[in-house]
Coordinates of C-alpha atoms and ligand atoms in Angstrom, one line a residue:
M27 CA 119.3 120.2 77.6
T28 CA 115.9 121.8 77.1
T29 CA 112.8 120.3 78.6
T30 CA 109.1 121.0 78.9
L31 CA 108.5 121.2 82.7
R32 CA 105.3 119.5 83.9
T33 CA 103.5 120.7 86.9
D34 CA 100.4 118.5 86.8
Q35 CA 99.7 118.1 90.5
S36 CA 96.9 115.5 89.9
H37 CA 99.5 113.4 88.0
L38 CA 101.9 113.6 91.0
S39 CA 99.3 112.8 93.5
R40 CA 98.0 109.8 91.5
I41 CA 101.4 108.4 91.3
A42 CA 102.2 109.0 95.0
V43 CA 98.9 107.2 95.9
Q44 CA 99.6 104.3 93.5
M45 CA 103.0 103.8 95.2
T46 CA 101.8 103.6 98.7
S47 CA 98.1 102.4 98.8
G48 CA 96.4 99.0 98.3
G49 CA 98.8 97.1 100.5
R50 CA 101.6 97.3 97.9
G51 CA 104.9 98.8 98.7
I52 CA 108.4 99.8 97.2
L53 CA 111.4 97.6 96.5
A54 CA 114.6 99.5 97.3
A55 CA 117.1 98.0 94.8
D56 CA 119.1 101.2 94.5
E57 CA 122.4 100.3 96.2
S58 CA 125.2 102.4 94.9
I59 CA 127.9 100.5 92.8
K60 CA 130.2 100.4 95.9
T61 CA 127.5 99.1 98.3
M62 CA 126.1 96.6 95.8
S63 CA 129.6 95.4 94.9
A64 CA 130.4 94.8 98.6
R65 CA 127.2 92.9 99.2
L66 CA 127.9 90.6 96.2
E67 CA 131.5 90.1 97.4
G68 CA 130.1 89.3 100.9
E69 CA 128.3 86.3 99.3
G70 CA 131.4 85.2 97.4
I71 CA 130.1 86.7 94.0
A72 CA 132.6 88.5 91.9
A73 CA 131.3 92.2 91.4
S74 CA 131.0 93.6 88.1
A75 CA 128.3 95.5 85.9
T76 CA 127.2 92.1 84.7
S77 CA 126.7 90.5 88.1
R78 CA 125.0 93.6 89.6
R79 CA 122.6 93.6 86.4
D80 CA 121.9 89.9 86.7
Y81 CA 121.0 90.3 90.5
R82 CA 118.7 93.2 89.7
E83 CA 117.2 91.2 86.8
L84 CA 116.5 88.3 89.1
L85 CA 114.7 90.8 91.5
L86 CA 112.6 92.5 88.9
T87 CA 111.5 89.4 87.0
A88 CA 110.2 87.5 90.0
A89 CA 106.9 86.1 88.7
G90 CA 103.9 88.1 90.3
L91 CA 106.2 90.7 92.0
S92 CA 103.7 93.4 91.1
E93 CA 101.1 91.7 93.4
S94 CA 103.1 93.2 96.3
V95 CA 105.4 95.8 94.8
S96 CA 104.2 99.0 93.4
G97 CA 107.5 100.5 92.6
I98 CA 111.2 99.6 92.3
I99 CA 114.0 102.1 93.1
L100 CA 117.0 101.7 90.8
C101 CA 120.5 103.3 90.8
D102 CA 121.8 105.0 87.7
E103 CA 123.8 102.1 86.5
T104 CA 120.7 99.7 86.6
F105 CA 118.4 102.3 85.1
G106 CA 120.6 102.4 82.0
Q107 CA 121.1 98.6 81.7
Q108 CA 119.2 95.9 79.7
L109 CA 117.6 92.7 80.7
A110 CA 118.9 89.6 78.9
D111 CA 115.8 90.0 76.5
G112 CA 117.1 93.4 75.6
R113 CA 114.6 95.6 77.3
D114 CA 115.9 98.4 79.4
F115 CA 115.1 98.2 83.2
P116 CA 112.5 101.0 83.3
T117 CA 110.6 99.7 80.4
A118 CA 110.5 96.2 81.7
A119 CA 109.4 97.5 85.1
S120 CA 106.5 99.4 83.6
Q121 CA 105.6 96.4 81.5
L122 CA 105.5 94.2 84.5
G123 CA 103.1 96.7 86.4
I124 CA 105.8 98.1 88.5
L125 CA 106.7 101.9 88.5
P126 CA 110.3 102.7 87.9
G127 CA 112.1 105.1 90.2
I128 CA 115.6 106.4 90.3
K129 CA 117.9 107.3 93.2
V130 CA 119.4 110.7 92.3
D131 CA 121.5 111.7 95.4
T132 CA 125.2 111.2 95.0
G133 CA 125.8 110.1 98.6
T134 CA 127.0 111.8 101.8
K135 CA 130.0 113.8 102.7
P136 CA 130.9 115.3 106.2
L137 CA 129.1 118.5 107.0
P138 CA 131.8 121.0 107.8
G139 CA 131.7 122.5 111.3
Q140 CA 129.3 119.7 112.5
A141 CA 131.5 117.1 114.1
C142 CA 130.5 113.9 112.6
A143 CA 127.3 114.9 110.9
L144 CA 126.7 114.2 107.1
I145 CA 125.2 116.2 104.3
T146 CA 123.8 114.5 101.2
E147 CA 125.0 115.7 97.9
G148 CA 123.7 115.7 94.3
L149 CA 121.9 119.0 93.6
D150 CA 124.3 120.4 91.0
G151 CA 122.9 119.5 87.6
L152 CA 119.9 117.7 89.1
G153 CA 117.3 119.5 86.9
D154 CA 119.1 118.1 83.7
R155 CA 119.4 114.6 85.1
L156 CA 115.8 114.7 86.2
A157 CA 114.7 115.7 82.6
S158 CA 116.6 112.8 81.2
Y159 CA 115.3 110.2 83.7
A160 CA 111.7 111.5 83.1
E161 CA 112.2 111.0 79.2
R162 CA 113.5 107.6 80.0
G163 CA 110.4 106.5 82.0
A164 CA 111.1 107.5 85.7
A165 CA 107.9 107.8 87.6
F166 CA 109.6 108.7 90.9
A167 CA 113.0 109.5 92.5
K168 CA 114.6 109.1 95.8
W169 CA 117.0 111.2 97.9
R170 CA 118.3 109.9 101.3
A171 CA 119.6 112.2 104.1
V172 CA 121.4 110.2 106.9
F173 CA 121.3 111.2 110.6
D174 CA 123.1 109.5 113.5
V175 CA 121.3 109.9 116.9
N176 CA 124.6 110.9 118.5
T177 CA 125.6 113.7 116.0
V178 CA 122.4 115.1 114.7
T179 CA 122.0 118.9 115.4
P180 CA 119.4 121.4 114.5
Y181 CA 121.6 122.9 111.8
G182 CA 122.5 119.4 110.2
A183 CA 118.7 118.5 110.2
R184 CA 117.9 122.0 108.6
A185 CA 120.8 121.7 106.1
N186 CA 119.6 118.2 105.0
G187 CA 116.0 119.2 105.0
H188 CA 116.9 122.1 102.8
A189 CA 118.6 119.8 100.2
L190 CA 115.8 117.4 100.4
A191 CA 113.2 120.2 99.7
R192 CA 115.2 121.5 96.8
Y193 CA 115.4 118.1 95.3
A194 CA 111.6 117.5 95.9
A195 CA 110.7 120.8 94.2
L196 CA 112.9 120.1 91.2
C197 CA 111.3 116.5 90.9
Q198 CA 107.8 117.9 90.8
D199 CA 108.8 120.5 88.2
H200 CA 109.9 117.4 86.1
G201 CA 106.6 115.5 86.7
I202 CA 108.6 113.0 89.0
V203 CA 107.2 112.1 92.6
P204 CA 110.0 112.6 95.0
I205 CA 110.5 110.0 97.8
V206 CA 111.9 112.1 100.7
E207 CA 114.1 109.9 103.0
P208 CA 115.3 111.4 106.2
E209 CA 117.0 108.3 107.7
V210 CA 117.9 108.2 111.4
L211 CA 120.2 105.2 111.5
C212 CA 119.4 102.4 113.9
N213 CA 122.9 101.3 114.3
G214 CA 124.2 101.5 117.9
D215 CA 122.9 101.0 121.5
H216 CA 120.9 104.2 122.0
D217 CA 117.5 103.9 123.6
L218 CA 114.0 104.5 122.2
A219 CA 113.9 108.2 123.4
A220 CA 117.2 109.0 121.6
S221 CA 115.7 107.8 118.3
E222 CA 112.4 109.7 119.0
R223 CA 114.3 113.0 119.6
A224 CA 116.4 112.6 116.4
S225 CA 113.5 111.6 114.3
R226 CA 111.5 114.5 115.6
M227 CA 114.2 116.8 114.8
A228 CA 114.9 115.4 111.3
L229 CA 111.2 115.3 110.4
G230 CA 110.3 118.7 111.8
S231 CA 113.1 120.5 109.9
L232 CA 112.3 118.6 106.7
F233 CA 108.6 119.6 106.7
D234 CA 109.5 123.2 107.5
E235 CA 111.8 123.2 104.5
L236 CA 109.3 121.5 102.1
D237 CA 106.8 124.1 103.1
Q238 CA 109.1 127.0 102.4
A239 CA 110.2 125.5 99.1
G240 CA 106.6 125.3 97.9
V241 CA 106.6 121.5 97.6
D242 CA 103.2 120.0 96.9
L243 CA 102.8 117.6 99.8
T244 CA 100.1 115.7 98.0
G245 CA 102.6 114.7 95.4
I246 CA 105.4 113.2 97.7
V247 CA 106.2 110.0 99.4
L248 CA 107.9 110.0 102.7
K249 CA 110.4 107.4 103.6
P250 CA 111.4 107.4 107.3
N251 CA 112.8 104.9 109.7
F252 CA 110.6 103.2 112.4
V253 CA 111.4 104.8 115.7
T254 CA 113.2 102.0 117.6
P255 CA 116.1 101.4 120.2
G256 CA 119.4 100.9 118.4
L257 CA 120.2 97.5 117.0
D258 CA 122.5 96.7 119.8
A259 CA 120.1 97.9 122.7
T260 CA 117.4 95.9 124.3
P261 CA 114.4 95.7 122.0
V262 CA 110.9 97.0 122.8
A263 CA 107.6 95.6 121.7
A264 CA 106.3 96.2 118.2
T265 CA 103.2 97.8 119.6
T266 CA 105.6 100.3 121.4
V267 CA 107.5 101.0 118.2
A268 CA 104.4 101.6 116.3
A269 CA 102.9 103.9 118.9
T270 CA 106.0 105.9 119.3
T271 CA 106.6 106.1 115.5
F272 CA 103.0 107.2 115.2
N273 CA 103.3 109.9 117.8
V274 CA 106.4 111.4 116.0
L275 CA 104.8 111.3 112.7
R276 CA 101.6 112.7 113.9
A277 CA 103.5 115.7 115.4
T278 CA 105.6 116.5 112.3
V279 CA 103.9 115.0 109.1
P280 CA 100.9 117.0 107.6
A281 CA 97.8 114.9 106.7
A282 CA 98.2 116.1 103.1
V283 CA 101.0 113.6 102.5
P284 CA 99.2 110.6 100.9
G285 CA 101.7 107.9 101.8
I286 CA 104.5 106.9 104.2
A287 CA 106.8 104.0 103.1
F288 CA 109.2 102.8 105.6
L289 CA 112.9 101.8 105.3
S290 CA 114.1 98.7 107.1
G291 CA 117.2 100.0 108.6
G292 CA 119.0 96.7 109.2
H293 CA 116.1 95.2 111.3
R294 CA 115.0 91.7 110.7
T295 CA 112.2 91.1 108.1
A296 CA 110.0 89.7 110.7
D297 CA 110.5 92.7 113.0
V298 CA 109.9 95.4 110.4
C299 CA 106.8 93.6 109.2
A300 CA 105.5 93.4 112.8
F301 CA 106.2 97.2 113.2
L302 CA 104.3 97.9 110.0
H303 CA 101.4 95.7 110.9
E304 CA 101.0 97.3 114.3
L305 CA 101.3 100.8 112.8
H306 CA 98.7 99.9 110.1
E307 CA 96.3 98.8 112.9
I308 CA 96.2 102.3 114.6
P309 CA 92.9 104.0 113.9
D310 CA 92.5 107.5 112.3
R311 CA 95.8 107.4 110.6
P312 CA 95.8 110.3 108.0
W313 CA 98.3 108.7 105.5
D314 CA 98.7 105.3 104.0
V315 CA 101.5 103.3 105.4
T316 CA 103.5 100.7 103.7
F317 CA 107.1 99.5 103.1
S318 CA 110.1 100.7 101.0
F319 CA 112.4 98.1 102.3
G320 CA 115.8 97.1 100.9
R321 CA 117.8 94.7 103.0
A322 CA 114.6 93.2 104.6
L323 CA 113.3 92.2 101.3
V324 CA 116.5 91.2 99.3
S325 CA 119.3 90.0 101.7
A326 CA 118.1 86.4 101.9
A327 CA 117.5 86.3 98.3
L328 CA 121.0 87.5 97.5
H329 CA 122.3 84.7 99.8
T330 CA 120.1 82.1 98.1
W331 CA 121.2 83.2 94.6
A332 CA 124.9 83.2 95.5
G333 CA 125.6 84.1 91.8
S334 CA 124.4 80.8 90.3
P335 CA 121.9 80.7 87.5
A336 CA 120.7 77.4 89.0
N337 CA 119.5 79.2 92.1
V338 CA 117.5 82.1 90.3
R339 CA 114.1 80.5 90.9
A340 CA 114.9 79.8 94.6
A341 CA 116.1 83.2 95.2
Q342 CA 113.0 84.7 93.5
D343 CA 110.8 82.6 95.8
V344 CA 112.6 84.0 98.8
L345 CA 112.2 87.6 97.6
L346 CA 108.4 87.0 96.9
A347 CA 107.9 85.5 100.3
N348 CA 109.4 88.4 101.9
C349 CA 107.5 90.9 99.7
A350 CA 104.2 89.1 100.4
E351 CA 104.9 89.3 104.2
A352 CA 105.5 92.9 104.1
A353 CA 102.5 93.6 101.9
S354 CA 100.3 91.6 104.2
A355 CA 101.5 93.9 107.0
A356 CA 100.2 96.8 105.0
R357 CA 96.8 95.5 104.3
Ligands
5MM426 C1 119.1 99.9 98.9 O1 120.1 100.8 99.6 C2 119.9 102.2 99.4 C3 121.1 102.9 98.8 O2 122.1 102.8 99.6 P1 123.5 103.4 99.2 O3 123.5 104.6 98.3 O4 124.2 103.6 100.5 O5 124.3 102.3 98.5 C4 119.2 103.0 100.5 O6 119.1 104.4 100.4 C5 118.0 102.3 100.9 O7 117.1 102.6 99.9 C6 117.4 102.7 102.3 O8 118.4 102.8 103.3 C7 116.4 101.7 102.8 O9 117.1 100.4 102.8 P2 116.9 99.6 104.0 O10 117.8 98.4 103.7 O11 117.4 100.4 105.2 O12 115.5 99.1 104.0

């Protein structure tokens, strides 16, 4: 495929700012077919391309979603599907005032020689895929690296940071803003210090690699975890989470990055909104902070829907309430 590469940095910066400023955030609706199917089946809904489409249409068409949501991350399947009215998802999102984004990594595999560490794949052919997504309206993309506090190593952090940096540079070549997501998992019973160490390692390596790859930091969005104890450990106050997260980010993330949009990581909606609110209150922050939550926004809506057309409106109300709560934490 031939393509005209765009390198208009002001375009990238404008989109990155639009995604993360003004108290709006990003809805992560990019579960892979496998994950989405398992979540549907977990609610007693038969998984199929149609039920996955119906569910994503319910999310996107919730009335007034764009008041709190600036962008929606889709997976390849949804990106190529149509709403009931025949519009494709990226077109409908744009018409609704929501930037369409696309998850372009192809998932994780074991990283050889590194015990249980993972490497995210998807670089082969990525340039051609990005050209196609750009033509079809993608404003931004997403790539997620996954780290476990118990298995992260400097080499694993560097290898994943390198892949994220190559992805980010390719996105920018195609006029697409890269969301770079180095997720340190919250699963487990580790303490706050363990999450802090792993997050520093992942972020430090990532920004070294982004620098060496020549990525324009003003045209990216960072999607990190909040630095918290594991989900099975004794929780700490939201103010502590915010202060610890801020210290890690301040030490690793250059001020040139316009916006940071956090993942929710399996935490409860109220908890991640409290973390975000406390972080937003910290003075002299160099970057905008907002949300790019998946489960914290959609889990209750999926449960309310339960696959029944009669429940669509109620499910949308649940989604809108969660998005409004997250947005108010970022204002
Ligand atoms: C929505 O889930 C995303 C894709 O997951 P899989 O490829 O594993 O199916 C995921 O990357 C998500 O965007 C982030 O983990 C943030 O979601 P949470 O639920 O942690 O906010």
